[in-house]
mmCIF file of C-alpha atoms and ligand atoms in Angstrom:
data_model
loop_
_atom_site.group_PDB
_atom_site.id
_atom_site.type_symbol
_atom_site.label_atom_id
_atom_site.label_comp_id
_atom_site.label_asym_id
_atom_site.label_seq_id
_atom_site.Cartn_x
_atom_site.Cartn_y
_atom_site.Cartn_z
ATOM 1 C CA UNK A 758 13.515 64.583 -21.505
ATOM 2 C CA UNK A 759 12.934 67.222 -23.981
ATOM 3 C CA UNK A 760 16.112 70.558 -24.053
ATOM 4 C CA UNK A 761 15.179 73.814 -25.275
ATOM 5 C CA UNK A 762 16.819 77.240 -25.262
ATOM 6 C CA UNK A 763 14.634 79.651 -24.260
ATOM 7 C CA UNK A 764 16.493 82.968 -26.749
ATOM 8 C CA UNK A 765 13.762 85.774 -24.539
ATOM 9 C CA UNK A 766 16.574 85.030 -21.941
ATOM 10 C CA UNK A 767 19.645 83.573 -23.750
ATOM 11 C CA UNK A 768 22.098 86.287 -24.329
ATOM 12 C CA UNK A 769 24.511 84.389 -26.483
ATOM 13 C CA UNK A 770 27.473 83.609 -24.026
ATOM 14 C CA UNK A 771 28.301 80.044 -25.891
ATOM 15 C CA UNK A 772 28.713 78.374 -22.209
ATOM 16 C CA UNK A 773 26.317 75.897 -23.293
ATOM 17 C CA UNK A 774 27.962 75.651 -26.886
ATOM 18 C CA UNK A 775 31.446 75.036 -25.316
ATOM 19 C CA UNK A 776 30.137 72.221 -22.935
ATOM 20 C CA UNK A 777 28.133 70.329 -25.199
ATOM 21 C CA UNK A 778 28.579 70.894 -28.879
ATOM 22 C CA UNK A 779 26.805 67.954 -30.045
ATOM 23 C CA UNK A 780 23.571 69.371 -28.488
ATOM 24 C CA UNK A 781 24.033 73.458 -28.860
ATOM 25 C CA UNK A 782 24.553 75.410 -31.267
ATOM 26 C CA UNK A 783 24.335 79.135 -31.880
ATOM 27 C CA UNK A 784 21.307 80.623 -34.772
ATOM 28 C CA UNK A 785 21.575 83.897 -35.608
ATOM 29 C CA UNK A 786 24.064 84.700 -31.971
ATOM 30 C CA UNK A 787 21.819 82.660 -30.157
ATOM 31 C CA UNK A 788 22.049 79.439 -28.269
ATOM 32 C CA UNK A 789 19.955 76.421 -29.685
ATOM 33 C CA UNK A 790 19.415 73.444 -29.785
ATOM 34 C CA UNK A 791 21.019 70.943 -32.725
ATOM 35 C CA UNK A 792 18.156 69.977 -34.466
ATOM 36 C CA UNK A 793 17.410 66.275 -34.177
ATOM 37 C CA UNK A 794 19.058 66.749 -30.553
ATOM 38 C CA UNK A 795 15.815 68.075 -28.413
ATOM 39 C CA UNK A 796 15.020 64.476 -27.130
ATOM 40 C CA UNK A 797 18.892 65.198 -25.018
ATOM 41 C CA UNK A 798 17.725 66.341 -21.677
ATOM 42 C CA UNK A 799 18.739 63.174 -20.303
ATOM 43 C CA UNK A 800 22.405 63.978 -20.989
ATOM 44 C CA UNK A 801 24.330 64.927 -17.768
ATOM 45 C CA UNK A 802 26.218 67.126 -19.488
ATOM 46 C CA UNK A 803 23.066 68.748 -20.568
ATOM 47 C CA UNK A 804 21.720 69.182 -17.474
ATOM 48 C CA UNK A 805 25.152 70.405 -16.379
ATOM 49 C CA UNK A 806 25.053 72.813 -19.104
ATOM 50 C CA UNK A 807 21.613 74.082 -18.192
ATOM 51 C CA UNK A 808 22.549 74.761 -14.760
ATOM 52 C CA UNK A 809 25.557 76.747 -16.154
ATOM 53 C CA UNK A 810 23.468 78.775 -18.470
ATOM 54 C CA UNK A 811 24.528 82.566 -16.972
ATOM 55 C CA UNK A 812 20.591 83.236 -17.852
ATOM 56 C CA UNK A 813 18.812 80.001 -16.929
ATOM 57 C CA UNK A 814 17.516 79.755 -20.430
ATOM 58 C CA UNK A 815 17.904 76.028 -20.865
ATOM 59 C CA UNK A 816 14.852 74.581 -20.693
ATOM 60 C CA UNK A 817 14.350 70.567 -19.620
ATOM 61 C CA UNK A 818 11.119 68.950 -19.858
ATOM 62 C CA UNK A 819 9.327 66.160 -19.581
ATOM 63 C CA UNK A 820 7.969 66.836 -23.158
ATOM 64 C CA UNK A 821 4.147 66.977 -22.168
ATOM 65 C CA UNK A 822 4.547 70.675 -20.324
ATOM 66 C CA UNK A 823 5.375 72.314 -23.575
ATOM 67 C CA UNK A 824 2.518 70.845 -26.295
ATOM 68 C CA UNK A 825 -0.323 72.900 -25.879
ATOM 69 C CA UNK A 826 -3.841 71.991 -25.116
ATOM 70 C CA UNK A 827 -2.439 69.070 -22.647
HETATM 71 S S1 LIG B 855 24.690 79.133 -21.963
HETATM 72 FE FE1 LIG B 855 22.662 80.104 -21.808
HETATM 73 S S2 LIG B 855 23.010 82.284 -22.259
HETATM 74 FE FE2 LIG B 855 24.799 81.137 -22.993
HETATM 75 S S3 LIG B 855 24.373 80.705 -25.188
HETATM 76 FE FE3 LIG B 855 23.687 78.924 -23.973
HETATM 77 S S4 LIG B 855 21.516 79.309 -23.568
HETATM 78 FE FE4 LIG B 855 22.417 81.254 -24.165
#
């Protein structure tokens, strides 16, 4: 499963930072997603995290929603 932040809704509150900091990070007072680390949406802790997000703006996927023209 594919993790993205979605930063139209992030506001920058770290929650997802402080629960998994292999995974998030924070670009320019952002959350995001540790490059190399979008294939993580299996993680529990990144689900976890995503259902903490204050502004739902972690994204899982199946990876197939997200390419265009599928
Ligand atoms: S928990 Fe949500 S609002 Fe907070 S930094 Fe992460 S993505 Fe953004």
């Amino acid at each position: 499963m594919k993790v993205s932040v979605d930063q139209n809704l992030c506001y920058g509150s770290w929650d997802c930072v402080h629960r998994v900091p292999s995974v998030f990070t924070v670009v320019d007072g952002y959350g995001a997603v540790v490059p190399g680390r979008e294939g993580a949406g299996d993680d529990p802790r990144v689900r976890a995290a995503a259902e903490g997000c204050p502004s739902q703006a972690i994204v899982i996927t199946d990876g197939r929603a997200a390419e265009p023209g599928k």
